[in-house]
Coordinates of C-alpha atoms in Angstrom, one line a residue:
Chain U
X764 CA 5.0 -22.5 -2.3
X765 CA 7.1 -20.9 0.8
X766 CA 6.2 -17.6 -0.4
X767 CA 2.7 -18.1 -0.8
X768 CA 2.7 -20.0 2.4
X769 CA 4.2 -16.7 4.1
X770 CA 1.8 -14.8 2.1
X771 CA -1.1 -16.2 4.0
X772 CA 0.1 -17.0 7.2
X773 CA 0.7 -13.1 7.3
X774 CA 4.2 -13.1 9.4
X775 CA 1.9 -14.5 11.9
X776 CA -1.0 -12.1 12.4
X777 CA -3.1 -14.1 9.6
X778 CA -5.8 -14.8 12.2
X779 CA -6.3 -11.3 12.3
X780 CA -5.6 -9.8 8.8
X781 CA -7.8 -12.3 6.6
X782 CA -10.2 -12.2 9.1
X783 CA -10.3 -8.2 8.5
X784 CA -9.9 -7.9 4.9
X785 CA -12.9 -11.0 4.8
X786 CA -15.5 -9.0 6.8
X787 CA -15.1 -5.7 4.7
X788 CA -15.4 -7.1 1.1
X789 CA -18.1 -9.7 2.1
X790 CA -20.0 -6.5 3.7
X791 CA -19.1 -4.0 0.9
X792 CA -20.5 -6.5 -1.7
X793 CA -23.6 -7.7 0.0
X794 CA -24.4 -4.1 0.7
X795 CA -24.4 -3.7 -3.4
X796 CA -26.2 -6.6 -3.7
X797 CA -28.9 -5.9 -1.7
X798 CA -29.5 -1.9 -3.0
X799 CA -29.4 -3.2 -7.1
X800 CA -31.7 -6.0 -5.7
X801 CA -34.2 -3.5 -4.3
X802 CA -33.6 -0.9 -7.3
X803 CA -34.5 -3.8 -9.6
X804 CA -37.6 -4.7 -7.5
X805 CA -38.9 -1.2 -7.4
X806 CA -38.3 -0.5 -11.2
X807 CA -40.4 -3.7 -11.9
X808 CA -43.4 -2.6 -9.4
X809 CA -43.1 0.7 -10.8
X810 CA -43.5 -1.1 -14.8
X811 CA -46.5 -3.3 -13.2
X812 CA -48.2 -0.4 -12.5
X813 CA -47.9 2.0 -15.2
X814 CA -49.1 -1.0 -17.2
X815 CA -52.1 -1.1 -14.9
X816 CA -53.0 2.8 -14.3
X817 CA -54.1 5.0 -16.6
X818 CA -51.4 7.1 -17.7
X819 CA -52.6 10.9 -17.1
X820 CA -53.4 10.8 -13.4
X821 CA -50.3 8.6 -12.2
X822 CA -48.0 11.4 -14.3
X823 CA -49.7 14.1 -11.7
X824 CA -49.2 12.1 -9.0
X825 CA -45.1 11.1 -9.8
X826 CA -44.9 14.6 -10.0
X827 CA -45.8 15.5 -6.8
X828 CA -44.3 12.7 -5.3
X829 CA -41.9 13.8 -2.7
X830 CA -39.7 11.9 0.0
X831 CA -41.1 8.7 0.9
Chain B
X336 CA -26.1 22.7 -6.8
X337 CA -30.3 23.8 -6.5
X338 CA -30.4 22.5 -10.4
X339 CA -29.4 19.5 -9.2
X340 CA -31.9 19.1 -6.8
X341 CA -35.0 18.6 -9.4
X342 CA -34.9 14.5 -9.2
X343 CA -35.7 14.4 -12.9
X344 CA -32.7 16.4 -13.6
X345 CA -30.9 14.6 -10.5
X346 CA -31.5 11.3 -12.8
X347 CA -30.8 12.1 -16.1
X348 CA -27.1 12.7 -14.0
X349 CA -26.6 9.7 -12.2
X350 CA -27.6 7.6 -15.0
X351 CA -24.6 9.2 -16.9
X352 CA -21.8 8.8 -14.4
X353 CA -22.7 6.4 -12.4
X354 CA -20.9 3.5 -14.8
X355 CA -18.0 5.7 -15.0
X356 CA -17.7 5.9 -10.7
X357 CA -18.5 2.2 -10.7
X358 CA -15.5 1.6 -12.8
X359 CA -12.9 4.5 -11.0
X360 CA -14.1 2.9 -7.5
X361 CA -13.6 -0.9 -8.4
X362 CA -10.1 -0.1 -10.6
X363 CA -8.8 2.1 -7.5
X364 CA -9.9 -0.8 -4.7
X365 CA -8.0 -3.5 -7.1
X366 CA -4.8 -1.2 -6.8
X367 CA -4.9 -0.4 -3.6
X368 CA -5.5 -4.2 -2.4
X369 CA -2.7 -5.0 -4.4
X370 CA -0.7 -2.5 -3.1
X371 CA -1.6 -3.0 0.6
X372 CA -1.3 -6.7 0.5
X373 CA 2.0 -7.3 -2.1
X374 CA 3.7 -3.8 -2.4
X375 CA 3.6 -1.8 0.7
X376 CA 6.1 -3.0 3.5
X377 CA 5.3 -4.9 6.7
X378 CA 5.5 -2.6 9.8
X379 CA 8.8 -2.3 11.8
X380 CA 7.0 -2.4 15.1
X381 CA 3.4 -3.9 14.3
X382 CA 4.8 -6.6 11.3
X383 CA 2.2 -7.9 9.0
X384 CA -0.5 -7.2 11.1
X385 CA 0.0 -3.1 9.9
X386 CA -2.2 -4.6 6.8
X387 CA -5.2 -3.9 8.6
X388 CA -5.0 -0.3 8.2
X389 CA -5.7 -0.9 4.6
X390 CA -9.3 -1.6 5.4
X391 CA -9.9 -0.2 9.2
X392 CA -8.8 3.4 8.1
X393 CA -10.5 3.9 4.6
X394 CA -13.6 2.6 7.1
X395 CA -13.2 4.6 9.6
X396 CA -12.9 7.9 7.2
X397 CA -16.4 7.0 5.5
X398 CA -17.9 6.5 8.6
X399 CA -17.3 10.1 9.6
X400 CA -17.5 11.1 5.7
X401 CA -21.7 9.5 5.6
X402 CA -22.3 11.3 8.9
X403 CA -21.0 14.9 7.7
X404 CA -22.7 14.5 4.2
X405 CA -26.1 13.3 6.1
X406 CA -25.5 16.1 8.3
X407 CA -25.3 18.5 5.5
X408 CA -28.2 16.9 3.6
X409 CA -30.2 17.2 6.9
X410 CA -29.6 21.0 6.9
X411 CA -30.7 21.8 3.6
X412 CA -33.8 19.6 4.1
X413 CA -34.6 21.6 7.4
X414 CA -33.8 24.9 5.8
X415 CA -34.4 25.0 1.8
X416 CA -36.8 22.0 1.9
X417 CA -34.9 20.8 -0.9
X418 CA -36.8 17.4 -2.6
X419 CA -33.5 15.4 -2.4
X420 CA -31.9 16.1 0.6
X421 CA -34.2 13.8 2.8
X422 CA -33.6 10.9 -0.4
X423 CA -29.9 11.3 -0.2
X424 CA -29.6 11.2 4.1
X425 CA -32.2 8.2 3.8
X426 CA -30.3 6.4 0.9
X427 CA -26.8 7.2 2.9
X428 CA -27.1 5.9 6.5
X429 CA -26.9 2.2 5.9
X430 CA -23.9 2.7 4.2
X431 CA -22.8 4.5 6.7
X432 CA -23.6 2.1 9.4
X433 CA -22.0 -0.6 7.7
X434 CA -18.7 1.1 7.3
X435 CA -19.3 1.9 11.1
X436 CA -19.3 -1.5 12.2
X437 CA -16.2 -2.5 9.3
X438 CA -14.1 0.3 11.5
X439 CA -15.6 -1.2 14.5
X440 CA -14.7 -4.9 13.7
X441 CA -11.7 -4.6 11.6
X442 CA -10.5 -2.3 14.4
X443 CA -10.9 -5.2 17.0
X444 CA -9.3 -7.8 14.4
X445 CA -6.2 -5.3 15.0
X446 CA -5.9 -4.2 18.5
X447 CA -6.3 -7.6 19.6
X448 CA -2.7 -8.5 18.7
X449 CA -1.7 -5.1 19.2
X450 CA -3.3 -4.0 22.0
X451 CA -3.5 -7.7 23.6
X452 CA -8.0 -6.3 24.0
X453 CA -10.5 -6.7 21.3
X454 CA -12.1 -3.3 23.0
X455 CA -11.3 -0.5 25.5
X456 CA -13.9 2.2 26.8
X457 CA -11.6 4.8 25.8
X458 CA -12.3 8.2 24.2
X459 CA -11.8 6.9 20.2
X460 CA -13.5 3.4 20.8
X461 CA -16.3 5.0 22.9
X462 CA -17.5 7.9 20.4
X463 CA -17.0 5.8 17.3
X464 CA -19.6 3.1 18.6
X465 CA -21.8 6.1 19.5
X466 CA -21.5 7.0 15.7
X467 CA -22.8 4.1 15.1
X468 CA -25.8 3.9 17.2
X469 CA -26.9 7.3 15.7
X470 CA -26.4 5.8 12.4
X471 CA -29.1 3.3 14.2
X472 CA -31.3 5.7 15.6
X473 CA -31.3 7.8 12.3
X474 CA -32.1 4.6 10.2
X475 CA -34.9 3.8 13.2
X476 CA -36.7 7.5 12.9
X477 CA -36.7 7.2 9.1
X478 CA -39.1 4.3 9.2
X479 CA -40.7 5.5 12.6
X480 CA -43.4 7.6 11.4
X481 CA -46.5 7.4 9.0
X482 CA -45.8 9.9 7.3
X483 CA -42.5 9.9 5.4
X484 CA -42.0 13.4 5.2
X485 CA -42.2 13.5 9.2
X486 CA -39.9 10.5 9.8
X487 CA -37.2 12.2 7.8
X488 CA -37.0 15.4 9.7
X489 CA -37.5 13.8 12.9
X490 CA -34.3 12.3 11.7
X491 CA -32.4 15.3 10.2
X492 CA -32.8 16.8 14.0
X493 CA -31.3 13.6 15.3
X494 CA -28.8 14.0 12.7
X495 CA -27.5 17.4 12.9
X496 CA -27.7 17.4 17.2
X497 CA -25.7 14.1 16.5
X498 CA -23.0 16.0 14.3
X499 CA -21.3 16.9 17.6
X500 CA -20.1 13.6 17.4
X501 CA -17.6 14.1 14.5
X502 CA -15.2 16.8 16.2
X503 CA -15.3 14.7 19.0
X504 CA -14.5 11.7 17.0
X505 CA -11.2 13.2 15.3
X506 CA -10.2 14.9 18.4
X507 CA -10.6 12.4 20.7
X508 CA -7.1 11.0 20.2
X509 CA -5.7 14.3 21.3
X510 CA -8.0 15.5 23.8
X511 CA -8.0 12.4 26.3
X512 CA -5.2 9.3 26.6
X513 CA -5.8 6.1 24.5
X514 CA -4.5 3.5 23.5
X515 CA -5.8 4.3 19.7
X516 CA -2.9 6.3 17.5
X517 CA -3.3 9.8 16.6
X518 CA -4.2 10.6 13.0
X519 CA -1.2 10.1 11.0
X520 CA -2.6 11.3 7.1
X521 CA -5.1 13.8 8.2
X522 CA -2.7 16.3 9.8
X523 CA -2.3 20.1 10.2
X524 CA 2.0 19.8 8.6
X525 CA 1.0 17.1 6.4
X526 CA 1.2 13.2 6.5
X527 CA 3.6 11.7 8.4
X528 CA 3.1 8.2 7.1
X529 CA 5.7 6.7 4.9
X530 CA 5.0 7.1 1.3
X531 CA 5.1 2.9 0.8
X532 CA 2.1 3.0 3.3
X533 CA 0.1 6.5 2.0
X534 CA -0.6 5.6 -0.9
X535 CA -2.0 2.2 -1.0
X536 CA -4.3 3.9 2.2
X537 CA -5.1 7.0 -0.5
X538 CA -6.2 4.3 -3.3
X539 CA -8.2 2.5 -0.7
X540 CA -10.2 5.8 0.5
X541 CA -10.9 7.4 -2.7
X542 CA -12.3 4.1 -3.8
X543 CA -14.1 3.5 -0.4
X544 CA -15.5 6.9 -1.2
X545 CA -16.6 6.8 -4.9
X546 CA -18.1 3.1 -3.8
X547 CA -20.2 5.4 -1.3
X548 CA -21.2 7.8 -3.9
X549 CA -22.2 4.9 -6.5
X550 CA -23.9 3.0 -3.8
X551 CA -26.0 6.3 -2.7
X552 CA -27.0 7.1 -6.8
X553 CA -28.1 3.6 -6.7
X554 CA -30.5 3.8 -3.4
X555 CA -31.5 7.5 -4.3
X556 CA -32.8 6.3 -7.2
X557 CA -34.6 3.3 -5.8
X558 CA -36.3 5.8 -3.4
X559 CA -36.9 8.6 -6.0
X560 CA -39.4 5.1 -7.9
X561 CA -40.6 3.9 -4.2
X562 CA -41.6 7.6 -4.1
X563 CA -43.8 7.3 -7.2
X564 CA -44.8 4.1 -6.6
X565 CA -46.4 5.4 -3.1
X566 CA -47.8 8.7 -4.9
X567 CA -49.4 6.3 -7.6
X568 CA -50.8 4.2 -5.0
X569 CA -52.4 7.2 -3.2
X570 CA -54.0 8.0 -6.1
X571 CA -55.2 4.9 -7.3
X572 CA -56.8 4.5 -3.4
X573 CA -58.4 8.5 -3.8
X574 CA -59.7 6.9 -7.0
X575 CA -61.3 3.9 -5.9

């Protein structure tokens, strides 16, 4: 209980430390979140519409696709 | 690395080692946030408070790692017009930003008790929160323009003039009096960090960085199928 109490009270500087370590992973993770959220989106617009468009010209056009 | 630049062949890659980065860049950040919070020593001078390094400097090397690489990527987009390089500098600048602001913020948390001041306009403070307005600007120009392929050289120029930056970044500490410490792992003769501290900082940066590199397959491929969805969408309006 004493250690773990030191552990988190951080000789002190725990206001600070936490604090620090709290901001990076909650950034890192929602970050992740956000880009598999948008890659999931875009893979299902992307299965909408090759069930909607015929096949032959939308393979011309994805192959000139460039940046977007 | 041209072969790799066909994003069919760019794919067929990522899909293969991306689980494996995933994995090396969530094992190594589990070690080295063990290490830096249970193994490695308090500071003699700074205490527990030193723990902060375990986050701010990892941050602060991806910050100028994203710039260099959307730098580069910028180059090769200007010069060999190559079909990725605009995909990777777009997919890479958030990050980039984000790990700005963590240096930024975590760097704050620290010189605070430190320093006794969350911020001073010195030389390592100042061009650091420049970095991160160009990360801004760069993110600004992408989405600035109708055409896509315009926005993303407008913002390779911004990017490369903005490389200037990065020297001036790492330098700063030497060049002009702060209150920021000189670089202590990235020296000429070699770190002069205590082991106990190195490498908990190493496992934290090569994690930092393969999380980078998983994140950007990730977006890259989310833009490479935003990409075909707008070509499809073209069409389908040429069509109708």
């Amino acid at each position: 209980m004493q250690q773990a109490n030191e552990f988190f009270t951080m000789g002190g500087y725990g206001g600070y430390v936490w604090p620090a370590f709290g901001v990076t992973a909650l950034i890192m993770i929602w970050l992740l979140a956000a880009s598999l959220r948008r890659l999931r989106e875009n893979e299902n617009l992307l299965k909408q519409m090759q069930a909607t468009t015929p096949r032959r010209q939308a393979g011309r056009a994805g192959a000139e696709g460039r940046a977007s | 690395m041209h072969r790799f630049a066909n994003p069919g062949r760019f794919l067929r890659l990522s899909n293969v080692i991306l689980p494996w980065i995933a994995v090396l860049a969530a094992g190594l950040i589990a070690v080295g946030l063990y290490l830096a919070l249970f193994v490695s020593p308090a500071d003699y001078q700074q205490g527990e408070s030193v723990r902060i390094m375990y986050v701010h400097v990892p941050s602060a090397w991806m910050a100028m790692f994203i710039y260099t690489v959307i730098a580069a990527a910028s180059a090769s987009s200007l010069i060999w017009r190559h079909p990725l390089a605009d995909l990777v500098a777009k997919a890479s600048s958030p990050i980039g930003a984000c790990f700005t602001f963590l240096a930024l913020v975590t760097g704050s948390l620290w010189g605070k008790p430190m320093w006794g001041t969350w911020w001073v306009w010195d030389a390592r403070l100042t061009s650091v929160l420049v970095l991160f307005f160009l990360y801004l600007g760069h993110m600004a120009l992408m989405g600035a323009f109708d055409s896509a392929t315009r926005g993303a050289r407008a913002a390779a120029i911004l990017a490369l003039v903005g490389f200037v930056n990065v020297p001036i970044i790492k330098f700063s500490v030497e060049w002009w009096s702060t209150l920021h410490q000189p670089a202590s792992v990235l020296r000429l003769d070699g770190p002069s960090i205590h082991p106990s501290m190195l490498w908990p900082l190493l496992a934290m940066g090569l994690g930092f960085k393969l999380y980078y590199l998983a994140l950007m397959l990730v977006r890259v491929k989310s833009e490479l199928i935003a990409a075909r969805l707008n070509a499809r969408a073209a069409t389908a309006a040429q069509l109708s």
